[in-house]
Coordinates of C-alpha atoms and ligand atoms in Angstrom, one line a residue:
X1 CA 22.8 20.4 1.8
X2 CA 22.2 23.6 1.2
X3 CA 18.9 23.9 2.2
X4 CA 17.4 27.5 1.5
X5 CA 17.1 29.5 -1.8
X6 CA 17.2 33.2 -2.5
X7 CA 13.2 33.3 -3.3
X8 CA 10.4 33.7 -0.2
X9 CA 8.4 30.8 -1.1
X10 CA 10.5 28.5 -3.2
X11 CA 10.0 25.2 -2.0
X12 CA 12.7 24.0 -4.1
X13 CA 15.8 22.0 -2.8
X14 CA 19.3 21.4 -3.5
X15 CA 21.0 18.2 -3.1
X16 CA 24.3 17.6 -4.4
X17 CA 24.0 20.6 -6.8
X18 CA 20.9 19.1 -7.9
X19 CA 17.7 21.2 -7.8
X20 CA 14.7 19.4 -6.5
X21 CA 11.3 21.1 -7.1
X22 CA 7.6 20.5 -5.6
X23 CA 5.3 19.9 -8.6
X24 CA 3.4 23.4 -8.8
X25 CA 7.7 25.3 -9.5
X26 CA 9.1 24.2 -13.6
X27 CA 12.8 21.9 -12.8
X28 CA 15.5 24.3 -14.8
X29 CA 18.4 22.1 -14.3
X30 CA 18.7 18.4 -15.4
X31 CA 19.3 16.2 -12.3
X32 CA 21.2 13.5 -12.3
X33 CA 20.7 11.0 -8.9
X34 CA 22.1 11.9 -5.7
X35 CA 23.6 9.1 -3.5
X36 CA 21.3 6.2 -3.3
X37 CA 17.4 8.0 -4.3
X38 CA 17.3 8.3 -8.3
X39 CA 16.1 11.8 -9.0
X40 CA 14.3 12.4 -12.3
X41 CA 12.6 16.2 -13.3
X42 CA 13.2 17.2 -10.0
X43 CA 11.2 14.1 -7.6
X44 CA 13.0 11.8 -5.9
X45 CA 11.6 8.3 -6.4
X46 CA 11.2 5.9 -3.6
X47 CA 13.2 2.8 -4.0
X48 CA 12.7 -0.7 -4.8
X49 CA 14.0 -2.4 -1.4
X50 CA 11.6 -5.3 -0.8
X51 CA 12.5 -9.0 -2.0
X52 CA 9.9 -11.7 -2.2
X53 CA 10.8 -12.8 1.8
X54 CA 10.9 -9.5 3.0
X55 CA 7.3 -9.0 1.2
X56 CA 5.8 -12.1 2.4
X57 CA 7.6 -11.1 5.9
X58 CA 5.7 -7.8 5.8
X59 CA 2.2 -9.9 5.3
X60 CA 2.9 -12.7 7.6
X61 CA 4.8 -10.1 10.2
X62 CA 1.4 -8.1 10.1
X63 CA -0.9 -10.2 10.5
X64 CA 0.3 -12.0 12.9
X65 CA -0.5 -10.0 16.4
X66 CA -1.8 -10.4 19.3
X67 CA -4.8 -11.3 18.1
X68 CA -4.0 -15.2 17.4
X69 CA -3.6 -15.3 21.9
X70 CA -6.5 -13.2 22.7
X71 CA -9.5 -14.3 20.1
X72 CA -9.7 -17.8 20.1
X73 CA -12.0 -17.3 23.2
X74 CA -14.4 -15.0 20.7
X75 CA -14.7 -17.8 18.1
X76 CA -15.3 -20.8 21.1
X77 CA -17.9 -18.3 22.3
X78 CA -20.0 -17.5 18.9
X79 CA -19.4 -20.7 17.4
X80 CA -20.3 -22.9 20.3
X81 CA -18.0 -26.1 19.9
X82 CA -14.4 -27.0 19.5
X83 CA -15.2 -28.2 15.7
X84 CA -17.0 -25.8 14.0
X85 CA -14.6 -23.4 16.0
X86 CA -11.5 -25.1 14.3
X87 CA -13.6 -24.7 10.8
X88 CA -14.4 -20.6 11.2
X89 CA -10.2 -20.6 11.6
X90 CA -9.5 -22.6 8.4
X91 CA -12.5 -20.6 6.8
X92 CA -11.3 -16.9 8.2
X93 CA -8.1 -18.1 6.6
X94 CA -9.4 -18.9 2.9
X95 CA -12.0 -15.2 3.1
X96 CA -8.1 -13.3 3.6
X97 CA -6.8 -15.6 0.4
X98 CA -9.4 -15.0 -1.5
X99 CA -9.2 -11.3 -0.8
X100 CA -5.4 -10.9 -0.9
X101 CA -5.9 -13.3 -4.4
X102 CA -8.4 -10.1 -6.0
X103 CA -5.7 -7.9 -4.6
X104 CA -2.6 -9.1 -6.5
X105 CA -4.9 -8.8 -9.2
X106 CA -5.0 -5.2 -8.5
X107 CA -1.6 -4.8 -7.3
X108 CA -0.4 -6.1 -10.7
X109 CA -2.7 -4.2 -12.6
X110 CA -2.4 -1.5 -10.9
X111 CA 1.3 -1.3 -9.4
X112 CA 0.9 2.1 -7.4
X113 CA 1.5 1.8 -3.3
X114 CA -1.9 2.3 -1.7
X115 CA -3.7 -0.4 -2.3
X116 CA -7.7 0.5 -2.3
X117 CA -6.9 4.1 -2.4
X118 CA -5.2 2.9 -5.5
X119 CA -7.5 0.7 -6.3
X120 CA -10.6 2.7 -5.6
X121 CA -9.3 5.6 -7.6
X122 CA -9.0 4.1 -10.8
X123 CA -12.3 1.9 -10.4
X124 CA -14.1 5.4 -9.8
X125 CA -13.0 6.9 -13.3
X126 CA -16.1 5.2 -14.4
X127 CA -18.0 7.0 -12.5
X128 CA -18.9 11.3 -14.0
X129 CA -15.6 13.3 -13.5
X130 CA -16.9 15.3 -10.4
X131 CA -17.8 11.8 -8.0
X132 CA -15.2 10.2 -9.8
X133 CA -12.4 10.6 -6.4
X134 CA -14.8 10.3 -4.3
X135 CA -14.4 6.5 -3.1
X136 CA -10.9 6.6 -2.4
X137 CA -10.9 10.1 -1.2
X138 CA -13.4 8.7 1.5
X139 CA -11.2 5.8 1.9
X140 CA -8.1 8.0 2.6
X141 CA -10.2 10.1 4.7
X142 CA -11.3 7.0 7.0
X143 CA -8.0 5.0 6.8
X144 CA -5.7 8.3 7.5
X145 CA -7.5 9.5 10.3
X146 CA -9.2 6.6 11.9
X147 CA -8.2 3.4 10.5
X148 CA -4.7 3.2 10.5
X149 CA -3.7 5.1 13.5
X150 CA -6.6 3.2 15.5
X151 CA -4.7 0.1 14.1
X152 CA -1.4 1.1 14.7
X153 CA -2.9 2.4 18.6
X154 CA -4.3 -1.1 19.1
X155 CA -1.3 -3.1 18.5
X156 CA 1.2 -0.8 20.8
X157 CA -1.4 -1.1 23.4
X158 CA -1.7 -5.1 23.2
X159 CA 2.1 -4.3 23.1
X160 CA 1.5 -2.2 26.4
X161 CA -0.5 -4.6 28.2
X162 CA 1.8 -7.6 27.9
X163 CA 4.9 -5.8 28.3
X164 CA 4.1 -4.8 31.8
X165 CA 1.9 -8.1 32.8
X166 CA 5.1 -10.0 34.2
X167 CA 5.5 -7.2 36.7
X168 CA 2.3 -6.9 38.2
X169 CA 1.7 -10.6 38.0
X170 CA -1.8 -11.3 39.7
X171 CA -2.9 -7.6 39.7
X172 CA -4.1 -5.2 37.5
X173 CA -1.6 -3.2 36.2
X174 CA -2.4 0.6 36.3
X175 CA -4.1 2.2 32.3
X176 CA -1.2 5.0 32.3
X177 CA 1.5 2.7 32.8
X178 CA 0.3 0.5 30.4
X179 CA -0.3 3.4 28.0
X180 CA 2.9 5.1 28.2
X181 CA 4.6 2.2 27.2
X182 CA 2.7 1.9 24.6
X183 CA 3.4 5.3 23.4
X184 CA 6.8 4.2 23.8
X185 CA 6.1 1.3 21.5
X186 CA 4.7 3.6 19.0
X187 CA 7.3 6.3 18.6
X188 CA 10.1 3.3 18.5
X189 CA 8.6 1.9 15.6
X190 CA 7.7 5.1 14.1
X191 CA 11.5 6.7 14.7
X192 CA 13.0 2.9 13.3
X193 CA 10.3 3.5 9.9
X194 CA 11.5 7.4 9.8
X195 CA 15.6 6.5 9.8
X196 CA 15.7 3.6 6.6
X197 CA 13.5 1.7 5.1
X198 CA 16.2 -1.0 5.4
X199 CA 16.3 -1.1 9.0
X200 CA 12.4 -1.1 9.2
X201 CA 12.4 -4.5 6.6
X202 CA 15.1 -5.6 9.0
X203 CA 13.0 -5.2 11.9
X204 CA 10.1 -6.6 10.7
X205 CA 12.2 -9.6 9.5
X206 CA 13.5 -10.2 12.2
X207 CA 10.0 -10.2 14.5
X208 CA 8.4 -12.2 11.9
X209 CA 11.3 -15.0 12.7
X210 CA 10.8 -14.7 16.3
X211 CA 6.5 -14.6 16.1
X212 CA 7.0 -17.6 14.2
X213 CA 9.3 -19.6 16.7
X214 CA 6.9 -18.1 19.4
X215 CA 3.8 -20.3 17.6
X216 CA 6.4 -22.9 16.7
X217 CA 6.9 -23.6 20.2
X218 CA 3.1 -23.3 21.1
X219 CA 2.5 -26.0 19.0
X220 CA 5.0 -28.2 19.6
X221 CA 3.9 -28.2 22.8
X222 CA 0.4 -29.1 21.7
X223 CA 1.7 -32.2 19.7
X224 CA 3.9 -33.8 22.9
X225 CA 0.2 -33.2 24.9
X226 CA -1.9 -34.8 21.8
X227 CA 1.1 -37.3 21.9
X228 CA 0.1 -37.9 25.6
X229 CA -3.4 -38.9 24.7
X230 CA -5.0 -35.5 25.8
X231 CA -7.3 -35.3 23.1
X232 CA -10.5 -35.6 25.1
X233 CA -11.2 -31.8 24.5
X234 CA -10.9 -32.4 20.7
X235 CA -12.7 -35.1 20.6
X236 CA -16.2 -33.2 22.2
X237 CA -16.2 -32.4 18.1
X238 CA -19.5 -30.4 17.0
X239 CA -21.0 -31.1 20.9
X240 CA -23.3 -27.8 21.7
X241 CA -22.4 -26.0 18.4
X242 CA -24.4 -23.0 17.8
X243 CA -27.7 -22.7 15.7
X244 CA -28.2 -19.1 15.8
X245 CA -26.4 -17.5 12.3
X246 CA -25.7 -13.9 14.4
X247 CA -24.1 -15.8 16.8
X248 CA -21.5 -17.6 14.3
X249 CA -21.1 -14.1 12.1
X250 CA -19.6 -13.1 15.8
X251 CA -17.0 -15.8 15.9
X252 CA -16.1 -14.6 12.1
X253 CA -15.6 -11.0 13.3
X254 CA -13.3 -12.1 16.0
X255 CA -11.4 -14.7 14.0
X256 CA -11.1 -12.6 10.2
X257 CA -9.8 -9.8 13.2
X258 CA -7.1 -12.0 14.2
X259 CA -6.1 -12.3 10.4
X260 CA -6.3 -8.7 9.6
X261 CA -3.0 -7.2 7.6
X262 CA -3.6 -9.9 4.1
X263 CA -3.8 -6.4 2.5
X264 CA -0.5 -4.8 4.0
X265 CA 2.0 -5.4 0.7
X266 CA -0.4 -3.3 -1.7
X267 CA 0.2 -0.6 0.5
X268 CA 3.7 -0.7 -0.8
X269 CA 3.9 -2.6 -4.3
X270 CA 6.0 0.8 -5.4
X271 CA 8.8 -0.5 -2.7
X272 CA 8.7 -4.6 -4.0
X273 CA 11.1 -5.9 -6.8
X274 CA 9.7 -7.0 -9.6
X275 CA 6.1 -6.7 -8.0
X276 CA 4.2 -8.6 -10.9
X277 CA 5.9 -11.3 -10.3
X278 CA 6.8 -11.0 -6.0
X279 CA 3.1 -9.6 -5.1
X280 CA 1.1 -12.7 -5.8
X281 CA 3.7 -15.0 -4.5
X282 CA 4.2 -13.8 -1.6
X283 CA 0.7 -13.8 -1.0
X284 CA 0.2 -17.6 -1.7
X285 CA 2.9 -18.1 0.5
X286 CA 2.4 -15.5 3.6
X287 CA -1.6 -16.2 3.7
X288 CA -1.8 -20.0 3.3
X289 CA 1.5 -20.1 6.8
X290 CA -0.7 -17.9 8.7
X291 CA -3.8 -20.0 8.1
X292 CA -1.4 -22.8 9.1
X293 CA -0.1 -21.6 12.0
X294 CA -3.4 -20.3 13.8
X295 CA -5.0 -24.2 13.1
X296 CA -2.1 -25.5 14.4
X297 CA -2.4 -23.2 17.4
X298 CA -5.7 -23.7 17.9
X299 CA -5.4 -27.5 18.1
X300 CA -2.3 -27.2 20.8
X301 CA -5.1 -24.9 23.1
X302 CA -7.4 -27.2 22.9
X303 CA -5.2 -30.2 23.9
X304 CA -4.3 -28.5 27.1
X305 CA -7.9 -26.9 27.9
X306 CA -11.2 -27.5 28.0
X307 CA -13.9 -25.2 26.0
X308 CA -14.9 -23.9 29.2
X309 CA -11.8 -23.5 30.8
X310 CA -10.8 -21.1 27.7
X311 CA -14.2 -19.2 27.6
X312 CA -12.6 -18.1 31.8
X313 CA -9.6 -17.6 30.3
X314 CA -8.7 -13.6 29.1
X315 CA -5.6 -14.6 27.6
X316 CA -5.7 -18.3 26.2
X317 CA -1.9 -17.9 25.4
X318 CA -1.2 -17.4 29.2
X319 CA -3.3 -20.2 30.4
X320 CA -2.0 -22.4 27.9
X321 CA 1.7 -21.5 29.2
X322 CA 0.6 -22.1 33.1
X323 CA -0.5 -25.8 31.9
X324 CA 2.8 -26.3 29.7
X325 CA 5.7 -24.1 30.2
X326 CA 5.5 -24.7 34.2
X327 CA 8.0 -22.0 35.3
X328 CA 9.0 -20.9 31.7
X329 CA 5.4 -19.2 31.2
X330 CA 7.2 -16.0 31.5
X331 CA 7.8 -16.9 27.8
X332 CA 4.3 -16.4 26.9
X333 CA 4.2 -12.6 27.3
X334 CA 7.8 -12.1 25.7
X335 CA 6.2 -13.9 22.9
X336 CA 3.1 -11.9 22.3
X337 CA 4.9 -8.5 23.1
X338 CA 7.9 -9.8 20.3
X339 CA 4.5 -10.7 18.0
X340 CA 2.9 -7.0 18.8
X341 CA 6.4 -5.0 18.4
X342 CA 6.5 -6.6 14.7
X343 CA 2.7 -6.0 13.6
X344 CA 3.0 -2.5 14.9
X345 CA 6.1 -2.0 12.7
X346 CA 4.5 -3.5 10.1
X347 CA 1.4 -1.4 10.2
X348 CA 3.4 1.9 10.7
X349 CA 5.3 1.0 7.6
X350 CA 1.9 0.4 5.4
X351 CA 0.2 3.7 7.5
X352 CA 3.0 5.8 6.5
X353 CA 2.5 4.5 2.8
X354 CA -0.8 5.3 2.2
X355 CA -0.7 9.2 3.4
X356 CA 2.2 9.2 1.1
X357 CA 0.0 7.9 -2.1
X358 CA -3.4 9.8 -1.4
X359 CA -1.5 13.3 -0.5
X360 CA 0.6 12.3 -4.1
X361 CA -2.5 12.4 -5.8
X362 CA -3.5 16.2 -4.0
X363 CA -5.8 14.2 -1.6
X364 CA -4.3 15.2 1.6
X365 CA -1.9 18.8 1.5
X366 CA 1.3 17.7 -1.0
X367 CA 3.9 18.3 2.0
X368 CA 2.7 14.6 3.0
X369 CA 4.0 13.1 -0.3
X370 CA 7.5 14.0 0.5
X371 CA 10.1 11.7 0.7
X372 CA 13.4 12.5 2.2
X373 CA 16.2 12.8 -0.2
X374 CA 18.5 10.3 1.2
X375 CA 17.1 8.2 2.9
X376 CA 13.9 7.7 0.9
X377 CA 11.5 7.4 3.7
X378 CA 8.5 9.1 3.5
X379 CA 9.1 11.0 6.8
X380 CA 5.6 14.0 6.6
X381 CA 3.6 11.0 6.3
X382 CA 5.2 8.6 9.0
X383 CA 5.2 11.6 11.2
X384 CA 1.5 12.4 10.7
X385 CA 0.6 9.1 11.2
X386 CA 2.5 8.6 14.5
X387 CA 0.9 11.0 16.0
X388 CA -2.9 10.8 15.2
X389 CA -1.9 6.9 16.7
X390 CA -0.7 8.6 19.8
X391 CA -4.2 10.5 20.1
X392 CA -6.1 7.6 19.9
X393 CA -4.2 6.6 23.2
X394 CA -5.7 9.9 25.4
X395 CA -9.8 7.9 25.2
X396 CA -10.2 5.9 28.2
X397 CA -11.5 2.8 25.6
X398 CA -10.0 2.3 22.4
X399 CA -11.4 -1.5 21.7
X400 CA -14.6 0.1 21.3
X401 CA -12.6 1.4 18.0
X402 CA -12.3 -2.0 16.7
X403 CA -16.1 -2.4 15.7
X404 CA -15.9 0.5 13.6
X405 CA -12.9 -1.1 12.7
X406 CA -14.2 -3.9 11.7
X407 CA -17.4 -1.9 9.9
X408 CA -15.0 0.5 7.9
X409 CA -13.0 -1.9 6.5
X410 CA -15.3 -4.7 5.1
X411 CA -17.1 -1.5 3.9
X412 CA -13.8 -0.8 1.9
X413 CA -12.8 -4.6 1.1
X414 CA -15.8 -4.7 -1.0
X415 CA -15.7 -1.4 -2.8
X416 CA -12.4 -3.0 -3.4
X417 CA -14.0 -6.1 -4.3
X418 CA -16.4 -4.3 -6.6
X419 CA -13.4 -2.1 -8.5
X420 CA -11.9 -5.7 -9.8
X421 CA -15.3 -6.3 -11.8
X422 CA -15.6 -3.0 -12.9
X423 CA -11.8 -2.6 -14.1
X424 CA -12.3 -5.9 -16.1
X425 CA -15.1 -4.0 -17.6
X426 CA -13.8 -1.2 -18.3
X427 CA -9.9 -2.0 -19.0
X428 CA -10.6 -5.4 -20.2
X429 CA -7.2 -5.7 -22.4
X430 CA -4.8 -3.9 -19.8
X431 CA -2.6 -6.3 -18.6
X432 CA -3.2 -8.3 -15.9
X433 CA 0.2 -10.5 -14.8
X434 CA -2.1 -11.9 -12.1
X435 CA -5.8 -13.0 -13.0
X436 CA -7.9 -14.1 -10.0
X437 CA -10.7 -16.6 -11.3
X438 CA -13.9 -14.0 -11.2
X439 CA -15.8 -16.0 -8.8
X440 CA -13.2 -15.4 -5.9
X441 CA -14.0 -11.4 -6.0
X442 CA -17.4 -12.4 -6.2
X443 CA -17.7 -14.5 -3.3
X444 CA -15.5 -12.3 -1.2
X445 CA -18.1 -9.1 -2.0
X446 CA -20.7 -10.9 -0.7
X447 CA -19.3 -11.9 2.3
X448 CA -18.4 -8.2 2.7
X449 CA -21.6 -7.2 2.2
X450 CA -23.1 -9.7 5.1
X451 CA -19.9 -8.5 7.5
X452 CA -21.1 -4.8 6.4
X453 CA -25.3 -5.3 6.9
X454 CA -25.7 -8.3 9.3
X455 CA -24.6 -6.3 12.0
X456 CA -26.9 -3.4 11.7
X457 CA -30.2 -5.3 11.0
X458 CA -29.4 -7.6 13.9
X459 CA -28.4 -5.2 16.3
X460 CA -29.0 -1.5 15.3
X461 CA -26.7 0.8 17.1
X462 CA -26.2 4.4 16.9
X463 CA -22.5 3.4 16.9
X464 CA -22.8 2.5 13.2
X465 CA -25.0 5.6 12.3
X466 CA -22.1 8.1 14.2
X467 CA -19.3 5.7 11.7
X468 CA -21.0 6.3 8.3
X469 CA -21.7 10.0 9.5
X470 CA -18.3 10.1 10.3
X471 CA -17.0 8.6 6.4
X472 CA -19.4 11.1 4.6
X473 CA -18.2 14.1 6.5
X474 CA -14.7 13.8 4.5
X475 CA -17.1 15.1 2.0
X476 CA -16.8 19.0 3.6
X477 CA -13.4 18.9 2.9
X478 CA -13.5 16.9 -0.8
X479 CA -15.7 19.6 -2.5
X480 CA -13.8 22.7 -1.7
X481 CA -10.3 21.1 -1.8
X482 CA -10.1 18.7 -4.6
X483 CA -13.6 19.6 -6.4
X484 CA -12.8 23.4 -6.2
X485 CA -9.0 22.9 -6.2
X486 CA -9.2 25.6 -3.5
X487 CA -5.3 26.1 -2.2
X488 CA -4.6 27.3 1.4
X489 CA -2.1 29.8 1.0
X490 CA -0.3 29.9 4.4
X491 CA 0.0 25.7 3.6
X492 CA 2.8 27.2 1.6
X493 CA 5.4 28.9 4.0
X494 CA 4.9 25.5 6.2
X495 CA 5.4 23.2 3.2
X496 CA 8.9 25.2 2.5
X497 CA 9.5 24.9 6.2
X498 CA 8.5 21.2 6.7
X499 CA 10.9 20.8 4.0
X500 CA 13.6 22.1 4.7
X501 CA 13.4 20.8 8.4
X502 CA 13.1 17.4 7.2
X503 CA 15.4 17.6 4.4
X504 CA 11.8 16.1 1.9
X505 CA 11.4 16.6 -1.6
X506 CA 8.4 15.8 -3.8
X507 CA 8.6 12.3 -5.1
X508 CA 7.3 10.7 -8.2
X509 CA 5.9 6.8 -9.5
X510 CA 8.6 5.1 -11.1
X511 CA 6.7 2.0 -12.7
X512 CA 8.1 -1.0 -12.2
Ligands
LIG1 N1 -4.2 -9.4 12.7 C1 -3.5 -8.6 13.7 C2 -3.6 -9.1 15.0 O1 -4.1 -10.2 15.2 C3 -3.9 -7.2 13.6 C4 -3.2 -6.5 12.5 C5 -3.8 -5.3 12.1 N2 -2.9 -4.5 11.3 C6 -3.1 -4.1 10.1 N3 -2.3 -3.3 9.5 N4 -4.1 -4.5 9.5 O2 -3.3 -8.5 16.0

């Protein structure tokens, strides 16, 4: 590759005699495509690598965490008894369907990788040219910095945690331990997502096999114990359920938590085959096993264990194996690290995507819309990503993260929610592969809405004031950079170096 050209600042790049050109420099030679990445005017295009199981693998994969052995004690506690518990799963489950159902809407309609940036962008070309951006900037600006990483940090530390239980078994294991092994998590899954986009489908394959064997076995062992006649805990039904609403909004925080990641294919609809027709099927099919699985779950805890004995419990998944497994409860945290390892690939992978599409569309500085030439990975944005994750590591508490979390994104689910009733407004003849019956977008922005405002009116914190502070101040950096099209001028020595050390190129959409 030679890698250099005669000019300063040319940010051009040759690959197999092909010039390759960043979007402000005019392509003066046709290019043909160069090993495996079809080139067109100069941009490499990304490539079309997921099938319909790898796509539902990347949902499932995702959502499936830690969080299916570590809240079921949240949704006991707000919801008060086994049954109503057992409904707020099954109910969690159809709020993500519903969602992911007005996303394939969006994801068909709109087939960019993203997913609400995308979303959010088009939705706000209603709105006068100059505010216009301004959702999905936000968005970007929440999801890049925060969001994601905070996401990606969680995981690898739930990772961290259970990876280094076994050896400290019956003491607590010491933070930086458990943190540099998280690290280690994190810069595995971020080197495996930086190599191929093959091998990172391959690894998430592969972990969504072995998550789902992990429940598999979980509740098997729950059916041999109902089997038994051990139903007595089941059958306490709707005994001491709660009355008070705030309490049972609680139990749906910690449960729609443990389903988190329904979204995760939007972020890459430019990497499925045939995405009008893959997107909404392997939604029906990823969302609807999840839901499965976590009832299922559910029902096998509470055939070993009593409502009280898993409100004591910190990890219900480890208590469940001490009952069962005997001596093979060493299983339990090979199981929830295997279940971790794949959700943090899988939320690296989406991460990395969404840099790439807002920094395409001159929301974050362009070098982050690079994609390297061979390999087709979007390496600037990976790499950014990986290591605003490892930053969120250095504070002492990072769960604290997962209320804003939680505030941030039902914030954004509904914007989202809002964008499919304006698009129908506004584009009502575009075509739309998938339609989502109009009351499911509906019903889902309300219940965003509550998730968004119950919190603060029943318990006002400054926590919440510091979060929206926090969104608007991406504003500083909107008006003078994308309102004023201001351009840094040293950006550009470090966009020709960044690309040229990591052999990048500006990419392009390549509609399906
Ligand atoms: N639902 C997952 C869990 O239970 C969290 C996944 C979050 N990742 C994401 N990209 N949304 O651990």
């Amino acid at each position: 590759l030679p890698l250099f050209s005669n000019h300063d600042y040319d940010t051009s790049l040759e690959v197999n005699g092909n010039k390759l050109y960043n979007s402000t420099s005019e392509p003066v030679s046709p290019c043909s495509s160069v090993d495996s990445v079809p080139i067109e005017d100069g941009r490499v295009k990304v490539k079309r690598k997921l099938g319909l199981l790898s796509g539902t693998a990347l949902i499932v994969g995702t959502m499936i965490g830690s969080g299916i052995f570590i809240s079921p004690k949240g949704v006991i506690a707000g919801t008060g008894s086994v049954a109503l518990s057992l409904i707020v799963w099954v109910a969690c489950g159809v709020i993500s369907l519903f969602g992911a159902l007005a996303y394939a809407e969006l994801g068909t309609l709109i087939s960019k990788s993203g997913a609400e940036y995308a979303y959010l962008l088009e939705a706000g070309k209603t709105f006068p040219k100059w505010i216009a951006p301004v959702p999905a900037f936000l968005f970007s600006w929440v999801s890049v910095f925060v969001l994601k990483p905070c996401l990606f940090a969680v995981i690898a530390l739930s990772f961290g945690i259970y990876a280094v239980e076994p050896f400290y078994h019956g003491c607590e294991a010491p933070m930086p331990l458990i943190k540099l092994v998280s690290v280690v998590c994190i810069c595995l899954v971020s080197a495996v997502n930086c190599h191929s986009v093959n091998l990172a489908t391959k690894v998430q394959n592969f972990f969504t096999l072995a998550k789902l064997m992990a429940v598999g076995v979980i509740v098997l062992g729950g059916f041999v114990m109902i089997f038994k006649g051990h139903t007595e805990y089941i059958n306490e039904g709707f005994e001491d359920t709660a009355k008070d609403p705030s309490s049972i909004a609680l139990a749906f925080y910690d449960g729609l938590w443990a389903y988190d990641g329904w979204n995760n294919l939007n972020y890459a609809t430019e990497e499925l085959k045939n995405p009008y027709v893959n997107l909404p099927r392997a939604i029906m099919l990823g969302i609807p096993l999840v839901t499965i699985c976590y009832l299922l779950t559910n029902l096998s805890y509470l055939a070993v264990m009593s409502k009280e004995t898993l409100l004591a419990s910190n990890a219900v998944a480890a208590t469940w194996g001490a009952e069962v497994l005997g001596k093979a409860a060493l299983l339990i945290p090979i199981f929830v690290t295997l279940s971790t390892f794949g959700a943090a690939n899988g939320s690296c992978f989406t991460g990395g995507r969404l840099v790439y599409a807002a920094a395409r569309e001159g929301h974050l500085p362009e070098v982050f819309s690079y994609i390297h030439v061979k390999k087709a990975t979007p390496l600037p944005s990976l790499i950014l990503t990986t290591i605003v994750a490892i930053m969120m590591m250095i504070p002492g508490d990072i769960f604290s993260l997962i209320d804003f979390f939680s505030f941030a994104a039902w914030l954004f689910y509904g914007a989202t929610m809002g964008s499919v009733l304006i698009l129908r407004y506004t584009k009502p003849d575009a075509p739309r592969p998938y339609r989502v019956p109009t009351v499911i977008p509906i019903i889902v922005l309300v219940i965003s809405v509550y998730l968004v405002v119950a919190p603060i009116i029943q318990q006002p914190r400054i926590e919440f004031f510091y979060a929206s502070l926090f969104i608007l101040s991406g504003l500083v950096f909107y008006v003078p950079f994308v309102l004023y099209n201001v351009k840094i001028k040293f950006l550009e020595p470090f966009t020709t170096f960044i690309q040229c050390a990591l052999e990048v190129a500006p990419s392009k959409y390549a509609p399906p």
